[in-house]
Amino acid sequence: MDKIRIRGGVRLKGEIPISGAKNAALPLMAACLLTDAPLTLTNVPKLADVAFMADLLRLFGAGVEWTPESSPGAGGRYRLCAANLVGTTADYDIVRKMRASFVVLGPLLARAGQAKVSLPGGCAIGARPVNLHLMALEALGAAVELSDGYVIASAPGGLKGARIEFPTVSVGATENALMAATLAEGHSVIANAAREPEIGDLGDCLMAMGARISGLGTSTIVVDGVAALHAAEHAVLPDRIETGTYAMAAAIAGGEIELTGTRADLIGSLITVLEMAGAQVSQTNRGLAVARNGVRPTSVSATTAPFPGFPTDLQAQFMALMATAEGTSHIRETIFENRFMHVPELLRMSADITIEGDTAIVRGVPRLAGAPVMATDLRASSSLVLAGLGAEGETIVNRVYHLDRGFERLEEKLSRVGADIERLPA
Ligand code: EPZ
């Protein structure tokens, strides 16, 4: 298995192009199942999870054509066409490897009137149930049965528009509900919907395909079902988690970088705390500039929450920054119950962190010390890379396949702004 080696203490300077968002691309790709016409997606990041979703779509009979962009590393374009569905089952072996596969349930059911998708099971960051996805599809008139670890959903006469009221905010359940409602007969209201930018991006693409949707970006989304969707082309929005991760790389290592092709409004809650911590962040005409010069960062506390709150997917990276800040920071995780796996690894790098319930108490130390580390999830792994950039000496991050699932060419992007980082092949 590949490893990443980082020698810390180098200030960053230059620019990093931000890729399309993984968590937008995955549901957007699944949206091709809603129609027999082609869906073309541009600005698609080249990532293991995206390739995995492409393989899953092929199993349902979709034609999948990938064309890389001409400038190397700028992702690519997918032409997806599910003219004829040859299957509507997603097996356990697939869904357990990538739980985002569960987002095919809504579109398959809406288009074919039936779908059988394995329950994903828990994962490293929490139990992650799917009850809200099922509740939404039942509200739209589907019969849902659980059998031998599978969800078997059917709606032979088609889905019917309805009011779906989510008791808690779920990104994936909102996406499944939104896609299913586009082909349901009549009017649907999705209340307490997730407001993450990836939902807005999915909604924009569905509208380009002919769906009738209003209220995107608010917590009440209204959908008037249509009989069929048509061909469309859509550009995936910039990855806000990649944006935030590299913004924190500059805050940890010091220096000045420009993140091109991204936007400040995607990471407003992070910008607020970065500025309080002593970094400078400004929108440029090509993206975002992030700088930290001279002084050590100051401790700031943060609590994760659904958008527009502080993203859980940036919590681990923020903890790496706070580990070397002046003072004590309280970082509270409210979305997932087991998302502190990076803490024992940061402790191996001489951080001073204790966990009390859902809160990590981070007492900043002047400098972390490089060490061999590993993590069991994508964002935790990226936090260890960031910690390594600010640490004294050498850090080896093991299990790089986690990073490859969600960060396009991470080591290349960081080395082009001067970081001393390289991939060590297995
Ligand atoms: C999405 O996961 C993201 N994944 C996650 O990113 C992200 O951490 C998460 O949203 C929160 O922002 C993708 O977009 C592919 P949720 P999702 O449903 O949709 C509970 C990454 O690193 N819940 O919003 O699965 C759930 O347990 C990944 O890129 C239920 O109780 O998250 C959690 O506590 C990790 N029942 C909360 O809701 C349900 O049916 C929010 O989860 C569904 C969710």
CSV table of C-alpha atoms and ligand atoms in Angstrom, one decimal:
chain,number,residue,atom,x,y,z
A,1,MET,CA,0.0,0.0,0.0
A,2,ASP,CA,1.3,3.5,-0.9
A,3,LYS,CA,2.4,5.9,1.8
A,4,ILE,CA,2.9,9.6,1.9
A,5,ARG,CA,6.0,11.1,3.4
A,6,ILE,CA,6.0,14.7,4.6
A,7,ARG,CA,8.9,16.7,5.9
A,8,GLY,CA,7.4,19.6,7.9
A,9,GLY,CA,8.3,23.2,8.5
A,10,VAL,CA,8.1,24.5,4.9
A,11,ARG,CA,6.0,27.6,4.2
A,12,LEU,CA,3.6,27.4,1.3
A,13,LYS,CA,3.5,29.7,-1.7
A,14,GLY,CA,1.7,29.5,-5.0
A,15,GLU,CA,-1.6,28.3,-6.3
A,16,ILE,CA,-3.7,25.1,-6.0
A,17,PRO,CA,-6.5,24.4,-8.5
A,18,ILE,CA,-9.6,23.1,-6.7
A,19,SER,CA,-11.3,20.1,-8.2
A,20,GLY,CA,-15.0,19.4,-8.6
A,21,ALA,CA,-16.7,18.2,-5.4
A,22,LYS,CA,-16.7,14.4,-4.8
A,23,ASN,CA,-19.9,14.6,-2.7
A,24,ALA,CA,-21.7,16.5,-5.5
A,25,ALA,CA,-20.4,14.3,-8.3
A,26,LEU,CA,-21.6,11.0,-6.7
A,27,PRO,CA,-25.3,11.9,-6.5
A,28,LEU,CA,-25.1,13.8,-9.9
A,29,MET,CA,-23.8,10.6,-11.5
A,30,ALA,CA,-26.7,8.6,-10.0
A,31,ALA,CA,-29.1,11.1,-11.5
A,32,CYS,CA,-28.4,9.6,-14.9
A,33,LEU,CA,-30.6,6.7,-13.9
A,34,LEU,CA,-33.6,8.9,-13.9
A,35,THR,CA,-33.7,9.2,-17.7
A,36,ASP,CA,-33.0,7.3,-20.9
A,37,ALA,CA,-31.3,10.4,-22.3
A,38,PRO,CA,-27.6,11.2,-21.8
A,39,LEU,CA,-26.3,13.3,-18.9
A,40,THR,CA,-23.0,15.0,-19.4
A,41,LEU,CA,-21.1,16.1,-16.3
A,42,THR,CA,-18.0,18.3,-16.5
A,43,ASN,CA,-15.4,19.2,-13.8
A,44,VAL,CA,-15.7,15.7,-12.4
A,45,PRO,CA,-12.8,14.9,-10.1
A,46,LYS,CA,-10.7,11.9,-10.9
A,47,LEU,CA,-11.1,9.9,-7.6
A,48,ALA,CA,-11.5,6.3,-6.6
A,49,ASP,CA,-15.0,6.9,-5.3
A,50,VAL,CA,-16.1,8.5,-8.6
A,51,ALA,CA,-14.7,5.6,-10.6
A,52,PHE,CA,-16.5,3.2,-8.3
A,53,MET,CA,-19.8,4.9,-8.9
A,54,ALA,CA,-19.1,4.7,-12.7
A,55,ASP,CA,-18.7,0.9,-12.3
A,56,LEU,CA,-21.9,0.7,-10.3
A,57,LEU,CA,-23.8,2.6,-13.1
A,58,ARG,CA,-22.4,0.1,-15.7
A,59,LEU,CA,-23.9,-2.7,-13.7
A,60,PHE,CA,-27.4,-1.2,-14.2
A,61,GLY,CA,-26.7,-1.0,-17.9
A,62,ALA,CA,-25.6,2.6,-18.2
A,63,GLY,CA,-23.1,3.6,-20.9
A,64,VAL,CA,-20.2,5.5,-19.2
A,65,GLU,CA,-17.7,7.4,-21.2
A,66,TRP,CA,-14.9,9.3,-19.5
A,67,THR,CA,-12.9,12.0,-21.2
A,68,PRO,CA,-10.0,13.6,-19.3
A,69,GLU,CA,-9.6,17.4,-19.5
A,70,SER,CA,-6.7,18.5,-21.7
A,71,SER,CA,-4.8,20.1,-18.8
A,72,PRO,CA,-3.5,17.3,-16.7
A,73,GLY,CA,-5.1,16.8,-13.3
A,74,ALA,CA,-8.1,19.0,-14.1
A,75,GLY,CA,-10.5,16.1,-13.8
A,76,GLY,CA,-12.7,15.2,-16.7
A,77,ARG,CA,-16.1,14.8,-18.2
A,78,TYR,CA,-18.5,11.9,-18.0
A,79,ARG,CA,-21.1,11.1,-20.6
A,80,LEU,CA,-23.6,8.8,-18.8
A,81,CYS,CA,-26.5,7.2,-20.6
A,82,ALA,CA,-28.9,4.8,-18.9
A,83,ALA,CA,-31.0,4.3,-22.1
A,84,ASN,CA,-32.1,0.8,-20.9
A,85,LEU,CA,-31.8,-0.3,-17.3
A,86,VAL,CA,-30.7,-4.0,-17.3
A,87,GLY,CA,-30.8,-4.3,-13.5
A,88,THR,CA,-32.0,-2.6,-10.4
A,89,THR,CA,-30.0,-4.4,-7.7
A,90,ALA,CA,-27.0,-3.0,-5.8
A,91,ASP,CA,-25.3,-5.9,-4.0
A,92,TYR,CA,-23.8,-5.8,-0.5
A,93,ASP,CA,-20.3,-6.2,-1.9
A,94,ILE,CA,-20.7,-2.9,-3.7
A,95,VAL,CA,-22.6,-0.8,-1.1
A,96,ARG,CA,-20.3,-1.9,1.8
A,97,LYS,CA,-17.3,-0.5,-0.1
A,98,MET,CA,-18.9,2.8,-0.8
A,99,ARG,CA,-21.9,3.8,1.2
A,100,ALA,CA,-22.7,6.7,-1.1
A,101,SER,CA,-23.9,4.0,-3.5
A,102,PHE,CA,-27.1,4.0,-1.5
A,103,VAL,CA,-28.1,7.2,-3.4
A,104,VAL,CA,-29.0,5.0,-6.4
A,105,LEU,CA,-32.1,3.8,-4.5
A,106,GLY,CA,-34.3,6.9,-5.2
A,107,PRO,CA,-33.6,7.2,-8.9
A,108,LEU,CA,-33.9,3.5,-9.6
A,109,LEU,CA,-37.2,3.3,-7.8
A,110,ALA,CA,-38.6,6.4,-9.5
A,111,ARG,CA,-37.6,5.3,-13.0
A,112,ALA,CA,-38.1,1.5,-12.8
A,113,GLY,CA,-40.8,1.2,-10.1
A,114,GLN,CA,-38.5,-1.1,-8.1
A,115,ALA,CA,-35.0,-1.3,-6.6
A,116,LYS,CA,-33.1,-3.7,-4.3
A,117,VAL,CA,-30.2,-2.1,-2.6
A,118,SER,CA,-28.1,-3.5,0.2
A,119,LEU,CA,-28.1,-1.8,3.6
A,120,PRO,CA,-24.7,-0.1,3.9
A,121,GLY,CA,-24.1,-1.1,7.5
A,122,GLY,CA,-22.0,1.1,9.8
A,123,CYS,CA,-18.7,2.7,9.0
A,124,ALA,CA,-15.6,4.0,10.8
A,125,ILE,CA,-17.2,7.3,11.7
A,126,GLY,CA,-20.5,6.1,13.1
A,127,ALA,CA,-23.6,3.8,12.8
A,128,ARG,CA,-25.0,5.8,9.9
A,129,PRO,CA,-28.6,4.4,9.6
A,130,VAL,CA,-30.7,4.9,6.4
A,131,ASN,CA,-34.1,5.2,8.1
A,132,LEU,CA,-34.7,8.7,6.8
A,133,HIS,CA,-34.0,7.6,3.2
A,134,LEU,CA,-36.6,4.9,3.6
A,135,MET,CA,-39.1,7.2,5.4
A,136,ALA,CA,-38.9,9.6,2.4
A,137,LEU,CA,-39.5,6.9,-0.2
A,138,GLU,CA,-42.4,5.5,1.8
A,139,ALA,CA,-44.0,9.0,2.0
A,140,LEU,CA,-43.8,9.0,-1.8
A,141,GLY,CA,-45.9,5.9,-1.9
A,142,ALA,CA,-43.2,3.1,-2.1
A,143,ALA,CA,-43.6,-0.2,-0.3
A,144,VAL,CA,-40.3,-0.8,1.5
A,145,GLU,CA,-39.3,-4.1,2.9
A,146,LEU,CA,-36.1,-5.1,4.7
A,147,SER,CA,-35.0,-8.7,3.9
A,148,ASP,CA,-31.6,-10.4,4.4
A,149,GLY,CA,-29.7,-7.2,4.7
A,150,TYR,CA,-31.4,-5.6,1.6
A,151,VAL,CA,-33.9,-2.8,1.1
A,152,ILE,CA,-36.5,-3.9,-1.4
A,153,ALA,CA,-38.5,-1.0,-2.6
A,154,SER,CA,-41.4,-1.0,-5.1
A,155,ALA,CA,-43.9,1.4,-6.5
A,156,PRO,CA,-45.5,-0.5,-9.4
A,157,GLY,CA,-48.0,2.3,-10.2
A,158,GLY,CA,-45.2,5.0,-9.8
A,159,LEU,CA,-44.4,7.3,-7.0
A,160,LYS,CA,-46.9,9.9,-5.8
A,161,GLY,CA,-46.0,13.5,-4.7
A,162,ALA,CA,-46.2,14.0,-0.9
A,163,ARG,CA,-45.0,16.0,2.0
A,164,ILE,CA,-41.8,14.6,3.5
A,165,GLU,CA,-40.8,16.0,6.9
A,166,PHE,CA,-37.3,15.0,8.0
A,167,PRO,CA,-36.9,14.9,11.8
A,168,THR,CA,-33.2,15.6,11.4
A,169,VAL,CA,-31.2,17.0,8.5
A,170,SER,CA,-29.7,14.3,6.2
A,171,VAL,CA,-27.7,15.1,3.1
A,172,GLY,CA,-28.1,11.6,1.5
A,173,ALA,CA,-31.8,11.3,2.4
A,174,THR,CA,-32.5,14.7,1.0
A,175,GLU,CA,-30.8,13.7,-2.3
A,176,ASN,CA,-32.7,10.4,-2.6
A,177,ALA,CA,-36.0,12.2,-1.8
A,178,LEU,CA,-35.2,15.0,-4.3
A,179,MET,CA,-34.3,12.6,-7.2
A,180,ALA,CA,-37.3,10.4,-6.5
A,181,ALA,CA,-39.7,13.3,-6.3
A,182,THR,CA,-38.7,14.6,-9.7
A,183,LEU,CA,-40.6,11.7,-11.4
A,184,ALA,CA,-43.4,11.3,-8.8
A,185,GLU,CA,-46.8,12.3,-9.9
A,186,GLY,CA,-47.9,15.6,-8.4
A,187,HIS,CA,-46.5,18.0,-5.8
A,188,SER,CA,-43.9,17.1,-3.2
A,189,VAL,CA,-42.6,19.2,-0.3
A,190,ILE,CA,-39.3,18.2,1.4
A,191,ALA,CA,-39.3,19.9,4.8
A,192,ASN,CA,-36.2,20.2,7.0
A,193,ALA,CA,-34.1,19.5,3.8
A,194,ALA,CA,-30.3,19.6,3.9
A,195,ARG,CA,-29.0,23.0,2.6
A,196,GLU,CA,-25.5,21.7,1.7
A,197,PRO,CA,-24.3,23.3,-1.6
A,198,GLU,CA,-24.1,19.8,-3.1
A,199,ILE,CA,-28.0,19.6,-2.8
A,200,GLY,CA,-28.3,22.8,-4.7
A,201,ASP,CA,-25.9,21.5,-7.3
A,202,LEU,CA,-27.9,18.3,-7.7
A,203,GLY,CA,-31.1,20.4,-7.9
A,204,ASP,CA,-29.6,22.7,-10.6
A,205,CYS,CA,-28.7,19.6,-12.7
A,206,LEU,CA,-32.1,18.0,-12.3
A,207,MET,CA,-33.7,21.3,-13.4
A,208,ALA,CA,-31.4,21.3,-16.5
A,209,MET,CA,-32.8,17.8,-17.1
A,210,GLY,CA,-36.3,19.2,-17.0
A,211,ALA,CA,-37.3,18.8,-13.3
A,212,ARG,CA,-39.5,21.4,-11.7
A,213,ILE,CA,-37.9,22.4,-8.4
A,214,SER,CA,-38.0,25.5,-6.2
A,215,GLY,CA,-36.6,26.3,-2.7
A,216,LEU,CA,-33.1,25.0,-3.4
A,217,GLY,CA,-30.7,26.3,-0.7
A,218,THR,CA,-33.5,26.7,1.8
A,219,SER,CA,-34.8,24.0,4.2
A,220,THR,CA,-38.0,23.6,2.2
A,221,ILE,CA,-37.7,22.2,-1.3
A,222,VAL,CA,-40.7,22.0,-3.5
A,223,VAL,CA,-40.9,19.6,-6.5
A,224,ASP,CA,-43.6,19.2,-9.1
A,225,GLY,CA,-43.2,15.9,-10.7
A,226,VAL,CA,-42.8,15.5,-14.5
A,227,ALA,CA,-43.4,12.4,-16.6
A,228,ALA,CA,-39.8,12.2,-17.9
A,229,LEU,CA,-36.4,14.0,-17.8
A,230,HIS,CA,-34.3,14.8,-20.7
A,231,ALA,CA,-30.6,15.2,-21.7
A,232,ALA,CA,-28.5,17.8,-20.0
A,233,GLU,CA,-25.0,19.0,-19.4
A,234,HIS,CA,-23.9,20.2,-16.0
A,235,ALA,CA,-20.6,21.3,-14.4
A,236,VAL,CA,-19.9,19.9,-10.9
A,237,LEU,CA,-19.4,22.6,-8.3
A,238,PRO,CA,-16.0,23.2,-6.6
A,239,ASP,CA,-15.1,20.9,-3.7
A,240,ARG,CA,-15.7,22.9,-0.5
A,241,ILE,CA,-13.9,20.3,1.7
A,242,GLU,CA,-10.9,20.3,-0.6
A,243,THR,CA,-11.0,24.1,-0.5
A,244,GLY,CA,-11.1,24.2,3.3
A,245,THR,CA,-8.4,21.5,3.7
A,246,TYR,CA,-5.9,23.5,1.6
A,247,ALA,CA,-6.9,26.7,3.3
A,248,MET,CA,-6.0,25.1,6.6
A,249,ALA,CA,-2.7,23.8,5.0
A,250,ALA,CA,-1.7,27.4,4.5
A,251,ALA,CA,-2.8,28.3,8.1
A,252,ILE,CA,-0.8,25.4,9.5
A,253,ALA,CA,2.4,25.7,7.5
A,254,GLY,CA,2.3,29.5,7.1
A,255,GLY,CA,2.8,31.3,3.8
A,256,GLU,CA,0.4,32.5,1.2
A,257,ILE,CA,-1.6,30.5,-1.4
A,258,GLU,CA,-4.4,31.0,-3.9
A,259,LEU,CA,-7.0,28.4,-4.3
A,260,THR,CA,-8.3,28.8,-7.8
A,261,GLY,CA,-11.7,27.8,-9.2
A,262,THR,CA,-13.5,27.9,-5.8
A,263,ARG,CA,-15.6,30.4,-3.8
A,264,ALA,CA,-15.7,31.9,-0.4
A,265,ASP,CA,-19.5,31.3,0.1
A,266,LEU,CA,-18.9,27.5,0.1
A,267,ILE,CA,-16.8,27.7,3.3
A,268,GLY,CA,-18.2,30.8,5.1
A,269,SER,CA,-18.2,29.1,8.6
A,270,LEU,CA,-14.6,28.0,8.2
A,271,ILE,CA,-13.4,31.5,7.0
A,272,THR,CA,-14.9,33.0,10.2
A,273,VAL,CA,-12.9,30.7,12.5
A,274,LEU,CA,-9.7,30.9,10.3
A,275,GLU,CA,-9.8,34.7,10.6
A,276,MET,CA,-10.4,34.5,14.3
A,277,ALA,CA,-7.3,32.2,14.5
A,278,GLY,CA,-5.2,34.8,12.7
A,279,ALA,CA,-5.2,33.8,9.1
A,280,GLN,CA,-6.2,36.2,6.3
A,281,VAL,CA,-8.7,35.0,3.7
A,282,SER,CA,-10.0,37.0,0.8
A,283,GLN,CA,-11.9,36.3,-2.4
A,284,THR,CA,-9.9,37.0,-5.6
A,285,ASN,CA,-11.2,37.0,-9.1
A,286,ARG,CA,-9.9,33.5,-9.6
A,287,GLY,CA,-10.8,32.0,-6.2
A,288,LEU,CA,-9.6,32.5,-2.7
A,289,ALA,CA,-6.4,33.7,-1.2
A,290,VAL,CA,-5.3,32.4,2.2
A,291,ALA,CA,-2.3,33.6,4.2
A,292,ARG,CA,-0.8,33.3,7.6
A,293,ASN,CA,2.4,35.2,8.2
A,294,GLY,CA,4.5,35.4,11.3
A,295,VAL,CA,2.4,34.9,14.4
A,296,ARG,CA,1.3,31.5,15.8
A,297,PRO,CA,-2.4,30.8,15.2
A,298,THR,CA,-4.8,31.6,18.1
A,299,SER,CA,-7.1,28.9,19.5
A,300,VAL,CA,-10.8,29.1,18.5
A,301,SER,CA,-13.6,26.7,19.4
A,302,ALA,CA,-16.0,25.2,16.8
A,303,THR,CA,-19.0,22.9,16.8
A,304,THR,CA,-19.9,20.9,13.7
A,305,ALA,CA,-23.4,21.4,12.3
A,306,PRO,CA,-25.3,20.9,9.0
A,307,PHE,CA,-24.6,23.7,6.4
A,308,PRO,CA,-24.2,26.6,6.8
A,309,GLY,CA,-22.7,25.4,10.1
A,310,PHE,CA,-19.1,24.2,10.5
A,311,PRO,CA,-18.7,21.0,8.3
A,312,THR,CA,-18.0,17.7,10.0
A,313,ASP,CA,-15.8,16.9,7.0
A,314,LEU,CA,-13.4,19.7,8.1
A,315,GLN,CA,-13.4,18.9,11.8
A,316,ALA,CA,-10.3,16.7,11.7
A,317,GLN,CA,-8.3,19.1,9.7
A,318,PHE,CA,-9.3,22.0,12.0
A,319,MET,CA,-8.2,20.0,14.9
A,320,ALA,CA,-4.7,19.6,13.3
A,321,LEU,CA,-4.5,23.4,13.1
A,322,MET,CA,-5.7,23.9,16.7
A,323,ALA,CA,-3.2,21.4,17.9
A,324,THR,CA,-0.4,24.0,17.4
A,325,ALA,CA,-2.4,27.1,18.2
A,326,GLU,CA,-1.8,29.4,21.2
A,327,GLY,CA,-4.4,28.5,23.9
A,328,THR,CA,-7.1,25.8,24.3
A,329,SER,CA,-9.8,25.0,21.8
A,330,HIS,CA,-13.0,23.0,22.3
A,331,ILE,CA,-14.1,21.1,19.1
A,332,ARG,CA,-17.5,19.5,19.4
A,333,GLU,CA,-18.7,16.9,16.8
A,334,THR,CA,-22.5,16.7,16.6
A,335,ILE,CA,-23.0,14.9,13.3
A,336,PHE,CA,-21.2,11.6,13.8
A,337,GLU,CA,-20.7,9.7,17.0
A,338,ASN,CA,-17.2,8.3,16.3
A,339,ARG,CA,-15.4,11.0,14.3
A,340,PHE,CA,-12.3,11.5,16.6
A,341,MET,CA,-10.2,8.6,15.2
A,342,HIS,CA,-7.5,11.1,14.3
A,343,VAL,CA,-7.0,12.1,17.9
A,344,PRO,CA,-4.8,9.1,19.0
A,345,GLU,CA,-2.7,9.6,15.8
A,346,LEU,CA,-2.3,13.4,16.6
A,347,LEU,CA,-1.3,12.3,20.1
A,348,ARG,CA,1.5,10.2,18.6
A,349,MET,CA,2.7,13.5,17.0
A,350,SER,CA,2.9,15.1,20.5
A,351,ALA,CA,-0.5,16.9,20.4
A,352,ASP,CA,-2.2,17.5,23.7
A,353,ILE,CA,-5.8,16.5,23.3
A,354,THR,CA,-8.4,14.9,25.5
A,355,ILE,CA,-11.9,13.8,24.6
A,356,GLU,CA,-14.9,14.4,26.8
A,357,GLY,CA,-18.0,12.9,25.3
A,358,ASP,CA,-18.6,14.7,21.9
A,359,THR,CA,-16.0,17.3,22.6
A,360,ALA,CA,-12.2,17.3,22.0
A,361,ILE,CA,-10.3,19.6,24.2
A,362,VAL,CA,-7.2,20.7,22.3
A,363,ARG,CA,-4.4,22.4,24.2
A,364,GLY,CA,-2.1,23.8,21.5
A,365,VAL,CA,1.6,23.0,21.6
A,366,PRO,CA,4.2,25.2,19.9
A,367,ARG,CA,5.2,22.4,17.4
A,368,LEU,CA,4.1,18.9,16.6
A,369,ALA,CA,6.6,16.2,16.0
A,370,GLY,CA,6.6,14.0,12.9
A,371,ALA,CA,5.7,10.3,13.3
A,372,PRO,CA,4.4,7.4,11.3
A,373,VAL,CA,0.5,7.6,11.5
A,374,MET,CA,-2.6,6.2,9.9
A,375,ALA,CA,-6.3,6.8,9.9
A,376,THR,CA,-9.4,4.8,9.1
A,377,ASP,CA,-11.2,7.5,7.1
A,378,LEU,CA,-10.6,10.0,4.4
A,379,ARG,CA,-10.9,13.4,6.2
A,380,ALA,CA,-8.9,12.0,9.2
A,381,SER,CA,-6.1,11.0,6.9
A,382,SER,CA,-6.0,14.5,5.4
A,383,SER,CA,-5.8,16.0,8.9
A,384,LEU,CA,-2.6,13.9,9.5
A,385,VAL,CA,-1.1,15.3,6.2
A,386,LEU,CA,-1.8,18.8,7.5
A,387,ALA,CA,-0.3,18.0,10.9
A,388,GLY,CA,2.7,16.7,9.1
A,389,LEU,CA,3.1,20.0,7.2
A,390,GLY,CA,3.4,21.9,10.4
A,391,ALA,CA,5.5,19.3,12.3
A,392,GLU,CA,9.1,19.1,13.1
A,393,GLY,CA,10.7,16.2,11.1
A,394,GLU,CA,9.3,13.4,9.1
A,395,THR,CA,5.7,12.2,9.1
A,396,ILE,CA,4.6,9.0,7.2
A,397,VAL,CA,0.9,8.7,6.5
A,398,ASN,CA,-0.1,5.1,5.9
A,399,ARG,CA,-3.2,3.8,4.2
A,400,VAL,CA,-3.1,6.4,1.5
A,401,TYR,CA,-6.0,4.7,-0.3
A,402,HIS,CA,-8.4,6.7,2.0
A,403,LEU,CA,-6.9,9.9,0.6
A,404,ASP,CA,-7.3,8.7,-3.0
A,405,ARG,CA,-11.0,8.2,-2.4
A,406,GLY,CA,-11.6,11.9,-2.0
A,407,PHE,CA,-8.5,14.1,-2.8
A,408,GLU,CA,-7.4,14.4,-6.4
A,409,ARG,CA,-3.6,14.3,-6.5
A,410,LEU,CA,-3.2,15.7,-3.0
A,411,GLU,CA,0.6,15.3,-2.9
A,412,GLU,CA,1.1,16.9,-6.3
A,413,LYS,CA,-1.1,19.8,-5.4
A,414,LEU,CA,0.8,20.4,-2.1
A,415,SER,CA,4.2,20.0,-3.6
A,416,ARG,CA,3.5,22.6,-6.3
A,417,VAL,CA,3.1,25.1,-3.5
A,418,GLY,CA,6.4,24.1,-2.0
A,419,ALA,CA,5.5,21.5,0.5
A,420,ASP,CA,8.1,18.7,1.0
A,421,ILE,CA,5.7,15.8,0.3
A,422,GLU,CA,6.0,12.7,-1.8
A,423,ARG,CA,4.2,9.4,-2.4
A,424,LEU,CA,6.2,6.3,-1.6
A,425,PRO,CA,4.9,3.4,-3.7
A,426,ALA,CA,4.3,0.1,-1.9
B,1,EPZ,C1,-22.9,13.1,3.6
B,1,EPZ,O1,-23.0,11.8,4.2
B,1,EPZ,C2,-21.4,13.1,3.1
B,1,EPZ,N1,-21.2,12.0,2.1
B,1,EPZ,C3,-20.5,12.9,4.3
B,1,EPZ,O2,-19.1,13.0,3.8
B,1,EPZ,C4,-20.7,14.1,5.3
B,1,EPZ,O3,-19.9,13.9,6.4
B,1,EPZ,C5,-22.2,14.0,5.7
B,1,EPZ,O4,-23.0,14.1,4.5
B,1,EPZ,C6,-22.5,15.2,6.6
B,1,EPZ,O5,-22.2,16.4,6.0
B,1,EPZ,C7,-21.6,12.2,0.9
B,1,EPZ,O6,-22.2,13.2,0.5
B,1,EPZ,C8,-21.4,11.1,-0.1
B,1,EPZ,P1,-26.1,12.5,6.5
B,1,EPZ,P2,-24.5,11.3,4.6
B,1,EPZ,O7,-27.2,11.6,6.1
B,1,EPZ,O8,-25.5,11.8,3.5
B,1,EPZ,C9,-27.9,10.6,10.5
B,1,EPZ,C10,-16.9,12.4,3.4
B,1,EPZ,O9,-15.9,12.2,4.1
B,1,EPZ,N2,-28.8,9.9,9.7
B,1,EPZ,O10,-26.3,14.0,6.3
B,1,EPZ,O11,-24.4,9.8,4.8
B,1,EPZ,C11,-26.5,10.2,10.4
B,1,EPZ,O12,-26.2,9.0,11.1
B,1,EPZ,C12,-18.3,11.9,3.9
B,1,EPZ,O13,-16.9,12.8,2.2
B,1,EPZ,C13,-29.9,9.1,10.2
B,1,EPZ,O14,-30.0,9.1,11.5
B,1,EPZ,O15,-24.7,12.0,6.0
B,1,EPZ,C14,-25.7,11.4,10.8
B,1,EPZ,O16,-25.7,11.4,12.2
B,1,EPZ,C15,-18.2,11.3,5.2
B,1,EPZ,N3,-30.7,8.4,9.4
B,1,EPZ,C16,-26.6,12.5,10.4
B,1,EPZ,O17,-27.9,12.0,10.1
B,1,EPZ,C17,-30.6,8.5,8.1
B,1,EPZ,O18,-31.4,7.8,7.4
B,1,EPZ,C18,-26.2,13.2,9.1
B,1,EPZ,O19,-25.9,12.2,8.1
B,1,EPZ,C19,-29.5,9.2,7.5
B,1,EPZ,C20,-28.7,9.9,8.3
